Coordinates of C-alpha atoms in Angstrom, one line a residue:
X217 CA 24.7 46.7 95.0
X218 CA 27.8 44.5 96.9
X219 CA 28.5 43.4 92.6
X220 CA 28.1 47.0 91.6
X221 CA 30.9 48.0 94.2
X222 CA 33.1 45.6 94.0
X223 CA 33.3 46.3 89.8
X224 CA 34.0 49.7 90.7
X225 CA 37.0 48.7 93.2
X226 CA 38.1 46.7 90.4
X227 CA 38.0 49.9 88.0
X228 CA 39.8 52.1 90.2
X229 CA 42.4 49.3 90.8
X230 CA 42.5 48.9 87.1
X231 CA 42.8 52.1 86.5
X232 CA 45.9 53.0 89.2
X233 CA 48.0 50.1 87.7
X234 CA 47.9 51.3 84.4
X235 CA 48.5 54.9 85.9
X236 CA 51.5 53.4 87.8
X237 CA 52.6 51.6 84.7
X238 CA 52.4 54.7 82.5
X239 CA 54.2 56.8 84.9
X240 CA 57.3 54.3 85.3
X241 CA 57.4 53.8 81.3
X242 CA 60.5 56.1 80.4
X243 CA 58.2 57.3 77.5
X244 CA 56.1 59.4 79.7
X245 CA 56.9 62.8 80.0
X246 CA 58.3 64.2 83.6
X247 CA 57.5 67.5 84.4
X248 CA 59.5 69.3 87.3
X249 CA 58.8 72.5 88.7
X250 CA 62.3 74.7 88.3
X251 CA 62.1 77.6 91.0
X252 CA 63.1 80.6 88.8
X253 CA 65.5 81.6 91.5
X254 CA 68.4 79.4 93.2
X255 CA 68.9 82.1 95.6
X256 CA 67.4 85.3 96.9
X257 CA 68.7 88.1 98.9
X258 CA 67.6 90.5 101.0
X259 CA 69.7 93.5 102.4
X260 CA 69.6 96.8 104.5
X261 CA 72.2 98.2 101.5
X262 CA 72.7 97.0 97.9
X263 CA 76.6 98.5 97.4
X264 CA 76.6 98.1 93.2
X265 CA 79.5 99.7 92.3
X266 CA 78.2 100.0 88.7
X267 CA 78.9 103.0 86.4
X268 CA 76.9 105.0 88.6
X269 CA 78.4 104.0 92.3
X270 CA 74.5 102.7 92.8
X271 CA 73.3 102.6 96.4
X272 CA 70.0 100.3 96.9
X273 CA 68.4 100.6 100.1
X274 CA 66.1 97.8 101.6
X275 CA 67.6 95.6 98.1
X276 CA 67.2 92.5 96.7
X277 CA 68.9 90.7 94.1
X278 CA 68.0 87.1 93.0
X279 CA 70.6 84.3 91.6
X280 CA 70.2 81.8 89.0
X281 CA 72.7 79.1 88.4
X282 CA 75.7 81.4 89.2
X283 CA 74.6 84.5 87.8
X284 CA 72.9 87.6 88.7
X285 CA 69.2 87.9 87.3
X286 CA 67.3 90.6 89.3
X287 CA 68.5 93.6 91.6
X288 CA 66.1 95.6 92.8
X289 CA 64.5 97.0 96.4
X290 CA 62.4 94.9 98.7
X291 CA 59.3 96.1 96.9
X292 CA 60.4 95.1 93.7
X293 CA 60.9 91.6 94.8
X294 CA 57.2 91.2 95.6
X295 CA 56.7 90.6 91.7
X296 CA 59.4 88.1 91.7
X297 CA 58.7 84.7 91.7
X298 CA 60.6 83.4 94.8
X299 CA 58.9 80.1 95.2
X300 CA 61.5 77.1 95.8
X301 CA 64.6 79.7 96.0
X302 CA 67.1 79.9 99.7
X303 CA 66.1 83.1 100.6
X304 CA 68.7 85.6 103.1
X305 CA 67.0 88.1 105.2
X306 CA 70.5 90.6 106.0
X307 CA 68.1 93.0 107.3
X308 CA 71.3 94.6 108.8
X309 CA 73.6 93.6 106.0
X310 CA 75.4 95.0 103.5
X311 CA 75.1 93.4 100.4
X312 CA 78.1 94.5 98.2
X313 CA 80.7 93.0 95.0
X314 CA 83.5 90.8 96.6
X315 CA 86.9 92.1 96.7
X316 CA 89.7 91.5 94.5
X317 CA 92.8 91.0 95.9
X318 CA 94.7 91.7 92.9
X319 CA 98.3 91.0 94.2
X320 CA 99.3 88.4 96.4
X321 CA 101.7 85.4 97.3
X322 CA 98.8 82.9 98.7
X323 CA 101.1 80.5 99.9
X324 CA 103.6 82.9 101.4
X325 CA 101.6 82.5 104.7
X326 CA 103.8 80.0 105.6
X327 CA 107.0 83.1 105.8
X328 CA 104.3 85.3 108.0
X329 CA 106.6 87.0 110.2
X330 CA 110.1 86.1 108.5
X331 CA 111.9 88.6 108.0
X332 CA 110.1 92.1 109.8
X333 CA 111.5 95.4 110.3
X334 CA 113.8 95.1 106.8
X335 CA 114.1 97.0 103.6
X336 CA 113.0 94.9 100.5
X337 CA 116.5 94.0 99.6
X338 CA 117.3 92.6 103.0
X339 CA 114.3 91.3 103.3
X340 CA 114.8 89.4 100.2
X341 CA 118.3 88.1 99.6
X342 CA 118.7 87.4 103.8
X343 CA 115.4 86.1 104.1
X344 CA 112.7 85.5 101.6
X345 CA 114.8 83.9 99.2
X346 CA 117.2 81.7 101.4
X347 CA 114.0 80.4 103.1
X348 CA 112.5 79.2 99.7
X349 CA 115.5 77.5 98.9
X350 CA 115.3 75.7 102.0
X351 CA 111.4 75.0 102.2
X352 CA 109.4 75.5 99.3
X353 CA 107.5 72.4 97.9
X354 CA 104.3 71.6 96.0
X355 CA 103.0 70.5 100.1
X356 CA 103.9 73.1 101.2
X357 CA 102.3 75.9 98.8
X358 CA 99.2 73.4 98.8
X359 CA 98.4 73.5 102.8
X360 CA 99.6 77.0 102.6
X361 CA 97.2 78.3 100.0
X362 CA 94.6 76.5 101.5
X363 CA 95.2 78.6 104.8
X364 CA 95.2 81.9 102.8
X365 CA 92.3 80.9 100.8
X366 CA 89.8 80.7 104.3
X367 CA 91.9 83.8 105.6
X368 CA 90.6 85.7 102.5
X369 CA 87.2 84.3 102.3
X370 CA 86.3 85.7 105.9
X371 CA 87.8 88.5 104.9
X372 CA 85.6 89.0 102.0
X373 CA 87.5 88.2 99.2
X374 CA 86.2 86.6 96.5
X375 CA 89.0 86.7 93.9
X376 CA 93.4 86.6 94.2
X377 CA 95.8 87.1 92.0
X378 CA 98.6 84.8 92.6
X379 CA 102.4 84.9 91.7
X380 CA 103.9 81.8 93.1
X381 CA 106.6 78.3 92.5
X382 CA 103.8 75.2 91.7
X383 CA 100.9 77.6 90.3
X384 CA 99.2 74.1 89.8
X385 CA 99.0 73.6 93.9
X386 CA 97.3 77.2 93.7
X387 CA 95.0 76.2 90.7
X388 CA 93.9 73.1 92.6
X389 CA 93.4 74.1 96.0
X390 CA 90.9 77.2 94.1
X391 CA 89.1 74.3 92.7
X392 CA 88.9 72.4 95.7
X393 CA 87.3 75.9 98.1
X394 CA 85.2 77.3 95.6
X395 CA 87.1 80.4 95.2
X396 CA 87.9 82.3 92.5
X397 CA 91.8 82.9 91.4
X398 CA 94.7 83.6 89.1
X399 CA 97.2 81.7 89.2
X400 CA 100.4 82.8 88.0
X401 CA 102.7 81.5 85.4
X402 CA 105.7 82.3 87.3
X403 CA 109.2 82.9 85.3
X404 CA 112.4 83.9 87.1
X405 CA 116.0 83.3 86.0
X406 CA 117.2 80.9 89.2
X407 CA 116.1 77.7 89.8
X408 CA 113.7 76.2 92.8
X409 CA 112.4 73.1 93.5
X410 CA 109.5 73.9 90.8
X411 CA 111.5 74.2 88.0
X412 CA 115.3 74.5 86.8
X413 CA 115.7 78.0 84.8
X414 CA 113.8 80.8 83.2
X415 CA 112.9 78.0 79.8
X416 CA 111.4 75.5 82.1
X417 CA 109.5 78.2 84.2
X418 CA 107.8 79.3 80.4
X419 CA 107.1 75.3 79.7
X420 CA 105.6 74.2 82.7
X421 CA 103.6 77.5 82.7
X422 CA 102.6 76.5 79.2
X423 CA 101.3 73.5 80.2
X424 CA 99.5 74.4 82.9
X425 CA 96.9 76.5 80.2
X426 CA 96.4 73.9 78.8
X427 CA 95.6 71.6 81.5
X428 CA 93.1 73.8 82.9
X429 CA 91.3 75.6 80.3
X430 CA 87.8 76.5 80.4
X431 CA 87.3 75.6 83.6
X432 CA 85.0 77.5 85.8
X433 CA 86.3 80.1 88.4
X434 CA 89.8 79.3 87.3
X435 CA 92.0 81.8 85.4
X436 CA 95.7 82.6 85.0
X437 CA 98.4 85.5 84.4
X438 CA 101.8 85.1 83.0
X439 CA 104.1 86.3 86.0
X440 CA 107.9 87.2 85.2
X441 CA 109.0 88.2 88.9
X442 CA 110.9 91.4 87.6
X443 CA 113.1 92.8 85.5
X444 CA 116.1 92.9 87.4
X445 CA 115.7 89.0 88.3
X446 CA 114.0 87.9 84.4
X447 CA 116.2 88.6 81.3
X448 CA 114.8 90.7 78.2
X449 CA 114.4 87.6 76.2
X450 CA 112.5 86.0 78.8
X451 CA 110.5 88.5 79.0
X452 CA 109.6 88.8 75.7
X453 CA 108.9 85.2 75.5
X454 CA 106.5 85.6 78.8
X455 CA 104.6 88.6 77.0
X456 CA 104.3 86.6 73.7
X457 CA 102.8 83.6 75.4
X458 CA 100.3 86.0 77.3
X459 CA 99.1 87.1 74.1
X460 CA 98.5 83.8 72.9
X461 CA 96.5 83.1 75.4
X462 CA 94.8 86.4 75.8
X463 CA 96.0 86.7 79.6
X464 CA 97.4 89.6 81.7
X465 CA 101.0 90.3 82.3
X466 CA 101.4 90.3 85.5
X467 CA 105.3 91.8 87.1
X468 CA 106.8 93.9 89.9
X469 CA 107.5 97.2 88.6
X470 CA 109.3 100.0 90.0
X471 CA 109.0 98.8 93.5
X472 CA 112.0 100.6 95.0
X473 CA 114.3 103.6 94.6
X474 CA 117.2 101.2 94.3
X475 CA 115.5 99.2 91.8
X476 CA 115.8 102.0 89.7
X477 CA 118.9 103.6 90.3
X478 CA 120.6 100.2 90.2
X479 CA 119.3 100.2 86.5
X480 CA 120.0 103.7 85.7
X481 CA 123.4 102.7 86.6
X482 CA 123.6 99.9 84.9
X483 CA 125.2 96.2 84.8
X484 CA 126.3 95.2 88.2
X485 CA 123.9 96.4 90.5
X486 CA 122.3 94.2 92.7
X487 CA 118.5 94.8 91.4
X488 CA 119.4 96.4 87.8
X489 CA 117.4 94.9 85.1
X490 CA 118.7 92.5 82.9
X491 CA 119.7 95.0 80.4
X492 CA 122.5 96.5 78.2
X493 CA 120.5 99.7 78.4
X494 CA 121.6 102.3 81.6
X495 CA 117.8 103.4 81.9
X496 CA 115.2 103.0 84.3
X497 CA 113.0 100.0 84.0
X498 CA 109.7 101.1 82.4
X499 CA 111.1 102.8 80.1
X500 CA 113.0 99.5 79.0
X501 CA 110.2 97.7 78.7
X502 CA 108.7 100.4 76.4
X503 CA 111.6 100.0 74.2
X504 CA 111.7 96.0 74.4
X505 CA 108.0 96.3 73.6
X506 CA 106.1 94.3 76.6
X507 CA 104.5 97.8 78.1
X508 CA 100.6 97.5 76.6
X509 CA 97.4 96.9 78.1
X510 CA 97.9 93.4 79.2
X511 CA 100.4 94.6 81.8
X512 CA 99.4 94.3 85.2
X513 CA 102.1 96.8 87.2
X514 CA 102.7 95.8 90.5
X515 CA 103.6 98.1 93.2
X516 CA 104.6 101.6 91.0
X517 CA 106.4 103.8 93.8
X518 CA 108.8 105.5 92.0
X519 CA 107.4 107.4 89.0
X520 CA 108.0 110.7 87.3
X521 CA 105.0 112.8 86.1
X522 CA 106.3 111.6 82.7
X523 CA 106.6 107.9 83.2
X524 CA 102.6 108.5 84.9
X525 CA 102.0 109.6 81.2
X526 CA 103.5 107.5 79.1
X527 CA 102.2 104.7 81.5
X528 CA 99.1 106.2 81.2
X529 CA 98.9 105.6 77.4
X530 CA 99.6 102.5 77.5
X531 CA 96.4 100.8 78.7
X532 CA 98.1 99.0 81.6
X533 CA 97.0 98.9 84.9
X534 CA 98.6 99.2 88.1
X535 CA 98.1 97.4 91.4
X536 CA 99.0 99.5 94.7
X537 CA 100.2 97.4 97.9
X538 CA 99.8 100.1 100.3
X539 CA 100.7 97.9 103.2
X540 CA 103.4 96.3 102.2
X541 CA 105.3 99.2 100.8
X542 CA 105.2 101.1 104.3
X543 CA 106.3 97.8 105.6
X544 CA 109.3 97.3 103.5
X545 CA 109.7 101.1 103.0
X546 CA 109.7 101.2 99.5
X547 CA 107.9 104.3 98.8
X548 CA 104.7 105.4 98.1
X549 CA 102.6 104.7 95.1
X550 CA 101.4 108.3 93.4
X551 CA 97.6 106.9 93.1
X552 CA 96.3 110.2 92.7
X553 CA 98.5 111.4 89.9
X554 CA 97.6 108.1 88.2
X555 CA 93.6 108.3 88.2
X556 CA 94.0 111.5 87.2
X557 CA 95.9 110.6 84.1
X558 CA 93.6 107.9 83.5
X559 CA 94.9 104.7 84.2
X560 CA 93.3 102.0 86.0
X561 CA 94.6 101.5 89.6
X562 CA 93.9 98.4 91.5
X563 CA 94.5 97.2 95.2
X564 CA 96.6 94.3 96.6
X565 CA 98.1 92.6 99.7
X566 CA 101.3 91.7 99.1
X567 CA 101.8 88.2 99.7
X568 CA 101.9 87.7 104.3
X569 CA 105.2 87.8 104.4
X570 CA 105.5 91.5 103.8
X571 CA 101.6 92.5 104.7
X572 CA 101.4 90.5 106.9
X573 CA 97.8 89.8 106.7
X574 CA 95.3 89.4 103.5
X575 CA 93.4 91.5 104.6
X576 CA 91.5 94.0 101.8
X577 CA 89.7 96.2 104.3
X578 CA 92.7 97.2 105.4
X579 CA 94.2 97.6 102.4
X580 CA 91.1 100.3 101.4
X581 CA 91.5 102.5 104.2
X582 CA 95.1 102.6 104.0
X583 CA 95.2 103.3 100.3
X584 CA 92.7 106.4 101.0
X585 CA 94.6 107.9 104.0
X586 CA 98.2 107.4 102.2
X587 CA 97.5 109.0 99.2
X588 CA 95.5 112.2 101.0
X589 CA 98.8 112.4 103.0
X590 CA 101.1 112.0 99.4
X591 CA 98.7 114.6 97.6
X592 CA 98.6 116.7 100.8
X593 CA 94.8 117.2 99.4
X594 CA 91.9 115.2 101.9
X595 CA 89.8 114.8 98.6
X596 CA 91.9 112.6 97.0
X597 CA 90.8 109.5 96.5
X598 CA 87.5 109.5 98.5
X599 CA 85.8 106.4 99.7
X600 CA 84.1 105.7 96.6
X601 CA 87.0 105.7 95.0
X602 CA 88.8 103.6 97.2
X603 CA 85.9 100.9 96.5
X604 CA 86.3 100.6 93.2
X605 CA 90.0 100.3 93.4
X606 CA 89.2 96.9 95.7
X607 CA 86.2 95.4 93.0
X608 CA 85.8 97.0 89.4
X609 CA 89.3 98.3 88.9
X610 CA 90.9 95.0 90.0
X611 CA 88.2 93.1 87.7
X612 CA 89.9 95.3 84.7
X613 CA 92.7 95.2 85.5
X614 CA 92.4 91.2 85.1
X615 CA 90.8 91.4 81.9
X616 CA 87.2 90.4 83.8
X617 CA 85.1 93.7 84.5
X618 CA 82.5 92.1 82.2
X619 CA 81.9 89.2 84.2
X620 CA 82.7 90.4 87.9
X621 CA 83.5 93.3 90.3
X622 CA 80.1 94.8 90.2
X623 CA 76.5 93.7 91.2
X624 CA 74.8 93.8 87.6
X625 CA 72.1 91.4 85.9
X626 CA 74.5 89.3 84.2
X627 CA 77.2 89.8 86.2
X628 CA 78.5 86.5 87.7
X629 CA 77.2 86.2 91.6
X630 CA 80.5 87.0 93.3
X631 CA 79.3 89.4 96.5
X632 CA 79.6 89.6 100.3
X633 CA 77.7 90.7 103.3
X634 CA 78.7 93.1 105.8
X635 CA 77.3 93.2 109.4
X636 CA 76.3 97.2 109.9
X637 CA 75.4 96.1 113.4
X638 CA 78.3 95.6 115.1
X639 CA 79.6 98.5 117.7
X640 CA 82.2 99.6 114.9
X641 CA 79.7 100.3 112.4
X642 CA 77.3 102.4 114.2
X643 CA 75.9 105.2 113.5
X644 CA 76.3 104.7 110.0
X645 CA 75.9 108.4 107.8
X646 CA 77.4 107.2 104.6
X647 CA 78.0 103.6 103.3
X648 CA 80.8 103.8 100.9
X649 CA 82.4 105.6 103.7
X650 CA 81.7 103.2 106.3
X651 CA 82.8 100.6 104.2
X652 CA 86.3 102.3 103.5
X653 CA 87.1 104.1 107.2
X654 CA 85.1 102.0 109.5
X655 CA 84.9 98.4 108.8
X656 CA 86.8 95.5 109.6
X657 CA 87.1 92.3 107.6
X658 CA 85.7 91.0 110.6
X659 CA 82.1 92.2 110.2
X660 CA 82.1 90.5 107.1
X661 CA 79.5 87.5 107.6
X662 CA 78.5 86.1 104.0
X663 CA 80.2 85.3 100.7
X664 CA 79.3 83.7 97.2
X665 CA 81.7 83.4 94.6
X666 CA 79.3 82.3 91.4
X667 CA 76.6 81.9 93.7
X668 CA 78.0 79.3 95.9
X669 CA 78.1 80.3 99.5
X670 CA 81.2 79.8 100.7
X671 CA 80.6 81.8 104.3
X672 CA 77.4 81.4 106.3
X673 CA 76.8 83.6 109.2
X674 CA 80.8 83.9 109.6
X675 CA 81.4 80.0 109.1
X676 CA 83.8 79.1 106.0
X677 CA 81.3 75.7 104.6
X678 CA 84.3 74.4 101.9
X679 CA 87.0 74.7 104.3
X680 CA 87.9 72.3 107.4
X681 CA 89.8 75.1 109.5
X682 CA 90.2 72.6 112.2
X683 CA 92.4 70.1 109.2
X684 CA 93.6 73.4 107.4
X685 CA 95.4 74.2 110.7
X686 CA 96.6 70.9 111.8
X687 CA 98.7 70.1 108.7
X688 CA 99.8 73.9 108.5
X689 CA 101.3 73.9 111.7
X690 CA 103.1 70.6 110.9
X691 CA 104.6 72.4 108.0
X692 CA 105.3 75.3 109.6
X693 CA 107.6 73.5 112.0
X694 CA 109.7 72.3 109.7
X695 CA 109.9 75.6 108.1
X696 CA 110.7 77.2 111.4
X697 CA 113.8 74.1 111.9
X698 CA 114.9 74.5 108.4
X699 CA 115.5 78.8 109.1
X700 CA 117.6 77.8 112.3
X701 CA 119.7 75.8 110.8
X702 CA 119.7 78.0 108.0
X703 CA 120.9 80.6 110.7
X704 CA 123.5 78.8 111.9
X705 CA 125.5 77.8 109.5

């Protein structure tokens, strides 16, 4: 018995050591258990904003390696195969596309609160302008788009369009957070400390596609400033290279009265266009040919119901700053006339020095009581509306309503959560109206951009604030030395 049992011992030993060996060998085939699911989420509200402004109540919607897979309600999910996924119980959430901020000046933080109480062209040639001279730097617009980035994030942004000097800082720094951007090819006819005229602007901007293409979450506009401070040639050099690159256009259009009559007028005025031709500005880019559906129109206050038409046929889209043009007085953006003709109207901040926050929510409710009060009509753009104007329509207007802007399978996983139980959000009758009238970017809790979280339970996880701020403020103090003796002299 004491033989039999010690050959069996000896097997099993024999046995485990070829096992062990057999296992180890490289030839052996590994077989891992994927979870179907990286993560899973469950909300009080799914907000789709699909074709059909679909609500989902008690939703979930399941994320595979960046991408939407499954939406769905609660009692859907029980035939989902959740095993090994990080699932979110928002049982008070609600779960909605992130916004698109689809005008901005990141870095322009650093001016936030240069300048108040001025009309654009004050603003600009007394302030903006003389302040970038003195200050701006590739440190600078880093550490300051850095800032901007976790403002947005907590704001619930998931996705800026940028128009800045050193694009490249801004295309790094998006890397760096997670976040999603554009950054803009900038092209202006004066020099900075980026680049030396209008032909370098177009080179480095050049470069710059090529240095980052196909990278993920990264994506780019070509950005001539305007027409009264880029030349037709240069513009028509900017719209070619967009086109080669299948990119939007991206310029300030019609942003003041005195941008237009100063073009009407022709040569000489202070913001005419660059242009033989005594006309206003739109109409010269019709006849220069860069008005098409690449064209991203920012601002858009001073139109005539025929310019809204012609626009209109176009394909272009237009991006209202509602804050920022009450700021700097610069009119008010006919948004009803234009989704009534047809054309796609998106929302933007303006970059903080005119805002003077990045701040979307805001943006929403603003956009919807301005243009009731324009209109003198209370149904004009209703909440819905509004919504779509801060996710889809700034997706298309960008050239990427098939990939984000909207919670659809296939869709990439770019969404936010937003706290319904907060004293500002209760009682809640209608969610696309809460979302526009009542909230604050402040009951914002969660974000993903491509299913990465970027906020957890109101806590930026790529960003060290405590860093961010520390080297901001250092930079900001040189800024605020370099306008006092920019004052004095």
């Amino acid at each position: 018995h004491a033989a039999q049992e010690a050959n069996k011992a000896l097997v099993e030993k024999s046995v485990e050591s070829v096992l062990q060996v057999l296992t180890n060998s490289p030839l052996y085939p590994k077989f891992e258990i994927q979870p179907e699911f990286d993560t899973v989420i469950f909300a009080k509200y799914i907000v789709t904003v699909d074709s059909q402004d679909g609500i989902i109540e008690d939703g979930a919607l399941a994320v595979k390696d960046g991408v939407i897979r499954k939406i769905g309600t609660r009692n859907d999910a029980k035939f989902w195969n959740t095993v090994g996924a990080n699932v979110v119980n928002k049982p008070e959430g609600i779960l909605m596309p992130g916004l698109i901020n689809s005008h901005t000046h990141a870095s322009m933080v650093y001016l936030r609160g240069c300048g108040d109480d001025l009309p654009l062209e004050k603003w600009l040639t007394e302030k903006i302008w003389p302040a970038e001279i003195a200050c701006v730097s590739g440190k600078m617009v880093k550490e300051s788009t850095v800032l901007a980035i976790a403002e947005m994030i907590k704001g619930g942004t998931t996705c800026f369009n940028d128009m800045y000097f050193f694009p490249e800082e801004v295309t790094d720094q998006v890397i760096a957070t997670g976040m999603r951007g554009f950054s803009g090819c900038i092209i202006i006819e004066f020099p900075s400390a980026y680049a030396s005229d209008a032909a370098d602007y177009l080179a480095k901007g050049k470069a710059m596609l090529d240095k980052y293409a196909g990278i993920d979450r990264v994506h780019f506009t070509v950005s001539p400033h305007s027409p009264y401070a880029v030349s037709e040639d240069h513009l028509k050099e900017g719209h070619a290279l967009a086109k080669q690159y299948n990119i939007p256009f991206h310029i300030h259009l019609h942003e003041t009265k005195k941008e237009v009559d100063d073009s009407e007028a022709g040569a000489g005025g202070q913001f005419a266009h660059n242009s033989e031709n005594k006309c206003r500005p739109l109409e010269n880019l019709l006849n220069i040919g860069v008005l098409d559906e690449s064209v991203v129109a920012v601002h858009m206050t001073q139109l005539t119901d025929e310019e809204i038409e012609k626009f209109s046929k176009t394909g272009a889209s237009v991006v209202h700053c509602p804050a920022s043009n009450l700021k700097l007085a610069s009119g008010f953006c006919p948004v009803g006339k234009l989704l009534k003709a047809g054309v796609n109207v998106a929302l933007g901040t303006d970059g903080a020095a005119s805002n003077n926050s990045l701040n979307m929510f805001s943006e929403m409710r603003l956009a919807s009581l301005l243009a009731k009060g324009v209109a003198s009509d209370a149904e004009c753009l209703p909440a819905k509306d509004a919504i779509r104007m801060a996710t889809i329509n700034g997706a298309a207007a960008l050239g990427v309503a098939d990939k984000i802007g909207s919670l659809e399978v296939g869709k990439l996983a770019d969404m936010i959560i937003v706290d319904t139980s907060s004293v500002n959000m209760i009682p809640l009758f209608d969610v696309l109206s809460h979302l526009v009238y009542c909230c604050e970017r402040t009951n914002v809790t969660d974000v993903w951009v491509q299913g990465k979280r970027l906020l957890e339970n109101r806590q930026l996880r790529t960003i060290d604030v405590v860093d961010v701020k520390k080297k901001c403020l250092e930079t900001f103090e040189i800024v605020k030395q370099a306008l006092e003796q920019q004052s004095k002299a």
